[in-house]
XYZ file of C-alpha atoms in Angstrom:
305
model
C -17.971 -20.813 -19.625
C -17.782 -17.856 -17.315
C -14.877 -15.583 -18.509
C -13.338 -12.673 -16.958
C -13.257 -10.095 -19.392
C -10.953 -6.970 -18.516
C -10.753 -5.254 -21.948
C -10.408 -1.794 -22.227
C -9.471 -1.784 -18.079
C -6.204 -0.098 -16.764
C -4.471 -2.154 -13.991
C -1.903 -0.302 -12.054
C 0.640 -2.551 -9.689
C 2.881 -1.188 -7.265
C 5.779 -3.575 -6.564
C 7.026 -5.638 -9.584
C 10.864 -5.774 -9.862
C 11.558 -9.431 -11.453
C 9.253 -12.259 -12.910
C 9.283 -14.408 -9.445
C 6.887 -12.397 -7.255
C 3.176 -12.612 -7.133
C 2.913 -9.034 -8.780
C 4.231 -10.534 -11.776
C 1.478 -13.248 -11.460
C -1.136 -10.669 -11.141
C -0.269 -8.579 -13.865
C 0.280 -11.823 -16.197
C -3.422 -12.777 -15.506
C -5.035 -9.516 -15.710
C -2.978 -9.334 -19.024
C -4.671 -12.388 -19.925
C -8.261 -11.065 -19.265
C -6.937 -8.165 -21.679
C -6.612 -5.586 -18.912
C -3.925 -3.022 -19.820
C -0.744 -2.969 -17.246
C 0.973 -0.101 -15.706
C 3.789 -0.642 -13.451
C 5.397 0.740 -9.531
C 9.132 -0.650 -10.100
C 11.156 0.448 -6.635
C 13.292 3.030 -7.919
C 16.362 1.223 -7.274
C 16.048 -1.826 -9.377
C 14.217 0.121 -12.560
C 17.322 0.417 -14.318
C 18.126 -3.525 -13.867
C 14.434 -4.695 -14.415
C 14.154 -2.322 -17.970
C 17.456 -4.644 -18.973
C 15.935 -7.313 -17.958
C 12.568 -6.735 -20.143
C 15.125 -5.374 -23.195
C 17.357 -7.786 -23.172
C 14.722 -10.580 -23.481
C 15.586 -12.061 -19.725
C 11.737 -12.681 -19.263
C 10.208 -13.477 -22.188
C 9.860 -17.343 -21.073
C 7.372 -15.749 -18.406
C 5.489 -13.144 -20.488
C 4.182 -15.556 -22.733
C 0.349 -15.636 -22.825
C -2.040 -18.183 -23.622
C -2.187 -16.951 -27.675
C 1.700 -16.767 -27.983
C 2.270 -13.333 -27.406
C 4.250 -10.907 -24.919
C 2.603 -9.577 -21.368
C 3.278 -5.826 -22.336
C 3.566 -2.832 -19.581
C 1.675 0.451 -20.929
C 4.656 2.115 -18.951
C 6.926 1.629 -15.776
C 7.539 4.729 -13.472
C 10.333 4.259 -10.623
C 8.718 4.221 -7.149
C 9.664 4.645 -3.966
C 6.395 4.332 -1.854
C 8.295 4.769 1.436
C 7.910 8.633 0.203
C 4.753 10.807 0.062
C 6.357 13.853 -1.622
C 9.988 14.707 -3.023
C 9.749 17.133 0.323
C 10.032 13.887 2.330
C 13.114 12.248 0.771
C 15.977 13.198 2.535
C 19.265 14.446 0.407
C 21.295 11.364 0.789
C 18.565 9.601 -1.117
C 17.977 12.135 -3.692
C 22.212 12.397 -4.145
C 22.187 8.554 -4.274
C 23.524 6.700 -7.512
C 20.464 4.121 -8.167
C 17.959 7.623 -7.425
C 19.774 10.631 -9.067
C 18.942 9.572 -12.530
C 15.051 10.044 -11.519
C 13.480 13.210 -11.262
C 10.438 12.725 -9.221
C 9.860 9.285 -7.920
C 7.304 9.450 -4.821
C 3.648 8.392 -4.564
C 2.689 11.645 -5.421
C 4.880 12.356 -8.605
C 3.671 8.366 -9.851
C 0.390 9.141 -9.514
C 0.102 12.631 -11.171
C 1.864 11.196 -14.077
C -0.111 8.434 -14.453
C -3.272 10.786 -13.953
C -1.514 12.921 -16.932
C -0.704 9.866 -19.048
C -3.858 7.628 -18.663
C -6.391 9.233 -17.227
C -8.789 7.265 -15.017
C -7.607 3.926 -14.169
C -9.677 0.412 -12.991
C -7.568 -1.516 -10.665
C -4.569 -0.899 -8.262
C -2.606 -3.535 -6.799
C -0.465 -3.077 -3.733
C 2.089 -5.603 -3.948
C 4.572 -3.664 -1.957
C 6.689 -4.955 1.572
C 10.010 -4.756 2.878
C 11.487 -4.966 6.534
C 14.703 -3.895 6.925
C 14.926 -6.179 10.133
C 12.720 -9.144 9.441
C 15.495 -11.712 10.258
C 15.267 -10.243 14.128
C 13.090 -11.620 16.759
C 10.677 -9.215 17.663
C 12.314 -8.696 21.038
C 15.239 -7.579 19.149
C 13.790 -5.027 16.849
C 14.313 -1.366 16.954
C 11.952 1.676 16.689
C 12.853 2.386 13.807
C 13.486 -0.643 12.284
C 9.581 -1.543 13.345
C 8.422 1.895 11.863
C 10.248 0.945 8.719
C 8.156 -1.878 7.944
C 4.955 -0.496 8.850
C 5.867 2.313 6.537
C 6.742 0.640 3.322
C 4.646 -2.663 4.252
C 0.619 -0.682 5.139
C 1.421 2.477 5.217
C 2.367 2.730 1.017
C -1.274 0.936 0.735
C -2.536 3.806 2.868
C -0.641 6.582 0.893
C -1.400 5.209 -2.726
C -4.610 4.742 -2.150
C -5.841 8.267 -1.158
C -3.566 9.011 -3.971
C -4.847 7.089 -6.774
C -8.648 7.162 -5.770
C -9.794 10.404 -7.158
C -8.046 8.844 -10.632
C -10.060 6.003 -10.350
C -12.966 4.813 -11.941
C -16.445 4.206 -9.937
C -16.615 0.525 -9.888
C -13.022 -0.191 -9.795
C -10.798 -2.343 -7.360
C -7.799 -2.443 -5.059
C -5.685 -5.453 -3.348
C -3.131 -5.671 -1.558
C -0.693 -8.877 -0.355
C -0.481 -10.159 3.411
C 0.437 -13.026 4.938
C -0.815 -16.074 7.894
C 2.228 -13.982 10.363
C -0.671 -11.613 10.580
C -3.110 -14.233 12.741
C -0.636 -16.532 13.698
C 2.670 -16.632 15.135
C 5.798 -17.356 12.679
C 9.153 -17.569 14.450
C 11.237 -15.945 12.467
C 9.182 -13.466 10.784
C 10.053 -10.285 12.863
C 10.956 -7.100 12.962
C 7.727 -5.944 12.813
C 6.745 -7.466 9.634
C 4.033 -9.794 11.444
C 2.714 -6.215 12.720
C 2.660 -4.828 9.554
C 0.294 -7.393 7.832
C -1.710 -7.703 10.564
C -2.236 -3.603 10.427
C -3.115 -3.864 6.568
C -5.755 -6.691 7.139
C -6.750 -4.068 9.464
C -6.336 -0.788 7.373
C -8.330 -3.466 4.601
C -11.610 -3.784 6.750
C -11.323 -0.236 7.366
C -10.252 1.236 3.834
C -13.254 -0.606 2.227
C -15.951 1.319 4.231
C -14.140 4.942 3.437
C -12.835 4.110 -0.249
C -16.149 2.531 -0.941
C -18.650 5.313 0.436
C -15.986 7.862 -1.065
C -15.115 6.809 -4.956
C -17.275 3.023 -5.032
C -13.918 1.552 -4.863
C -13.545 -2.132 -3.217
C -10.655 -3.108 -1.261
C -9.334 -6.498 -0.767
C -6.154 -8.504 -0.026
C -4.844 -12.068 -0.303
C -3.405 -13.896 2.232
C -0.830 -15.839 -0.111
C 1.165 -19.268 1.115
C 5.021 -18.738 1.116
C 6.415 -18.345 -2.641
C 9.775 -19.143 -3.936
C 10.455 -15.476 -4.694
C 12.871 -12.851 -4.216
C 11.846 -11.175 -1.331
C 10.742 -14.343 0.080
C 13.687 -15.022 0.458
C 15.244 -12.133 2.550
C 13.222 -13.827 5.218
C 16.014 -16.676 5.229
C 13.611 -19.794 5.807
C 11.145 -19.518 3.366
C 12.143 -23.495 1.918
C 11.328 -24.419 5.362
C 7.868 -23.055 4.826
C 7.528 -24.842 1.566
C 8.159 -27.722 3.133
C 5.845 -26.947 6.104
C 2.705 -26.148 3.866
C 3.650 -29.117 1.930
C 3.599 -31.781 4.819
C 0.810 -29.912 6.765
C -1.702 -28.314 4.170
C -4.749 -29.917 3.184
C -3.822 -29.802 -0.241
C -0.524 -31.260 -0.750
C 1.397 -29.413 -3.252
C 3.446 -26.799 -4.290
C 1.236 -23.124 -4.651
C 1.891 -21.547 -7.865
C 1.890 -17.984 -8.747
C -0.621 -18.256 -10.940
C -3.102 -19.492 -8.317
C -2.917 -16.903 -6.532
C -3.138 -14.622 -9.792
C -6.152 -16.544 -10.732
C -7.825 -15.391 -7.589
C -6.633 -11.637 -7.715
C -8.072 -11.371 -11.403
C -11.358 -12.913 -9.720
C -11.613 -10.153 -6.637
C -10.617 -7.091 -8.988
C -12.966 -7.823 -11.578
C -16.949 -7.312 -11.913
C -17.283 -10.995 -10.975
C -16.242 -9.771 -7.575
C -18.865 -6.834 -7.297
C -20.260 -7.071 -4.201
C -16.663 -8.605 -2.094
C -15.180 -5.464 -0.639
C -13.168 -5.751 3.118
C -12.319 -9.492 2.926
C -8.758 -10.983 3.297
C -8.702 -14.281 1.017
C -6.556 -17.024 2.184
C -5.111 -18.993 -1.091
C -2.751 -20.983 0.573
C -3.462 -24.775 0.259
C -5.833 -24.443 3.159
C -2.938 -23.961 5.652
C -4.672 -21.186 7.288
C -7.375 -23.558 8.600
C -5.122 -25.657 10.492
C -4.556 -25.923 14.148
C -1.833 -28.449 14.262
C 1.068 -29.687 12.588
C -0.136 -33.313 11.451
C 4.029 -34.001 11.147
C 4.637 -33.005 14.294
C 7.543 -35.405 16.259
C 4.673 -35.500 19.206
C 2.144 -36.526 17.695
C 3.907 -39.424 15.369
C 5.146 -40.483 19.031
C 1.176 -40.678 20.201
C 0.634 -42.712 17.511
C 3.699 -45.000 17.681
C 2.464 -45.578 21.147
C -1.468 -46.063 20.763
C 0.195 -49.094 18.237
């Protein structure tokens, strides 16, 4: 049986905060393929995810296939919207849920890890936020546009050139978009459909310069919708459950751990020669060009009978 085999690896992923997202999924599956984990955890929720883990909130979804605990080699707070503790403005740095951090930027996470690891393998991106998603795009603002294309691609962009030099020849990024990038979601705005379509973008790109520069490949997975947290900021993420469900070619709920399955796949040495590809693992929803439940065409049909 083919096996990936991760052993004495060093995965680092940017964006776990709970046990819902597909971060979590990831890590949980390179876990499995005995990869060690090191964890991004947005500086405001570190305090409430370390209860979480201490307090036992998650062991029901840390358990691995031999009965033991997903472990994290360390979590650093992370707030990728920020290059440098130049950038953050005071408010932020006086700020209840930051003032208990000293350094918290890309470039603070990254020299520490650099200081307490070493090289690492693999770095996941698994990072988004739009302050204005639930707006049309019509309706969004500059800034509230920039905002997601900041901490959306840009963070990719930024923890990238950050984290190369401290990564091994050979090793592996991905990163997390979505279908809003190639086709049009109502209801996914305020610049969040931009955003993903820039880091399929940034991905094509990034994999020709991180490749020729450190032998790095860089990938990302176009995930169906997921049942998570951030998910469902959006407000209508059921609805796209339901959607996928009705309209997919395979009809059934996606799991995390699919699409975990598949990350594990394109960051390991399986995956040597895929660099610059977005993956859809979405039930095959990305391949259709209709809705097959569509009130129009059920009223073809009642009328061909």
């Amino acid at each position: 049986m083919l096996k990936i085999d991760l052993k004495g690896k060093k995965a680092f992923i940017a964006g776990i905060g709970d046990d819902q997202g597909f971060g979590w999924s990831i890590a949980k599956t390179l876990a499995e393929a005995g990869a060690e984990i090191i964890v991004g955890t947005w500086t405001p929720l570190m305090k409430i995810f370390q209860t979480g883990l201490e307090s036992g909130k998650f062991d029901k979804s840390r358990v691995l296939s031999d009965g033991s605990l997903m472990q994290f080699a360390k979590i650093y707070p992370l707030d990728a919207a920020f290059d440098k503790m130049e950038d953050v403005p005071e408010e932020i740095k006086e700020n209840k849920r930051y003032k208990s951090c000293d350094a918290f930027t890309i470039q603070d996470v990254v020299l520490q890890i650099g200081q307490d690891f070493g090289k690492i393998d693999y770095f996941v991106h698994s990072l988004a936020n739009g302050p204005e998603v639930q707006k049309p795009l019509l309706e969004t603002s500059r800034q509230g546009y920039l905002a997601s294309l900041s901490a959306s691609t840009y963070s990719f962009i930024s923890l990238l050139a950050h984290l190369g030099p401290i990564m091994n020849a050979g090793g592996s990024t991905l990163s997390l978009t979505y279908i809003a990038s190639e086709k049009a979601i109502p209801g996914y705005g305020g610049g969040m459909s931009s955003a993903k379509a820039a880091l399929e973008s940034d991905t094509r790109t990034l994999a020709w310069e991180a490749g020729r520069k450190w032998n790095i490949r860089v990938n990302t997975i176009s995930a169906g919708p997921l049942r998570s947290r951030a998910a469902k900021a959006i407000g209508f993420v059921e609805k796209m459950i339901e959607y996928s469900e009705a309209n997919a070619p395979l009809q059934k709920d996606l799991t995390p751990i699919e699409v975990g399955n598949v990350a594990a796949f394109l960051l390991s040495p399986l995956a040597s020669a895929i660099t610059g590809e977005t993956i859809h693992v979405d039930n095959g929803m990305h391949a259709m060009g209709i809705a097959v439940d569509s009130v129009a065409l059920n009223q073809t049909s009642e009328a061909t009978v």
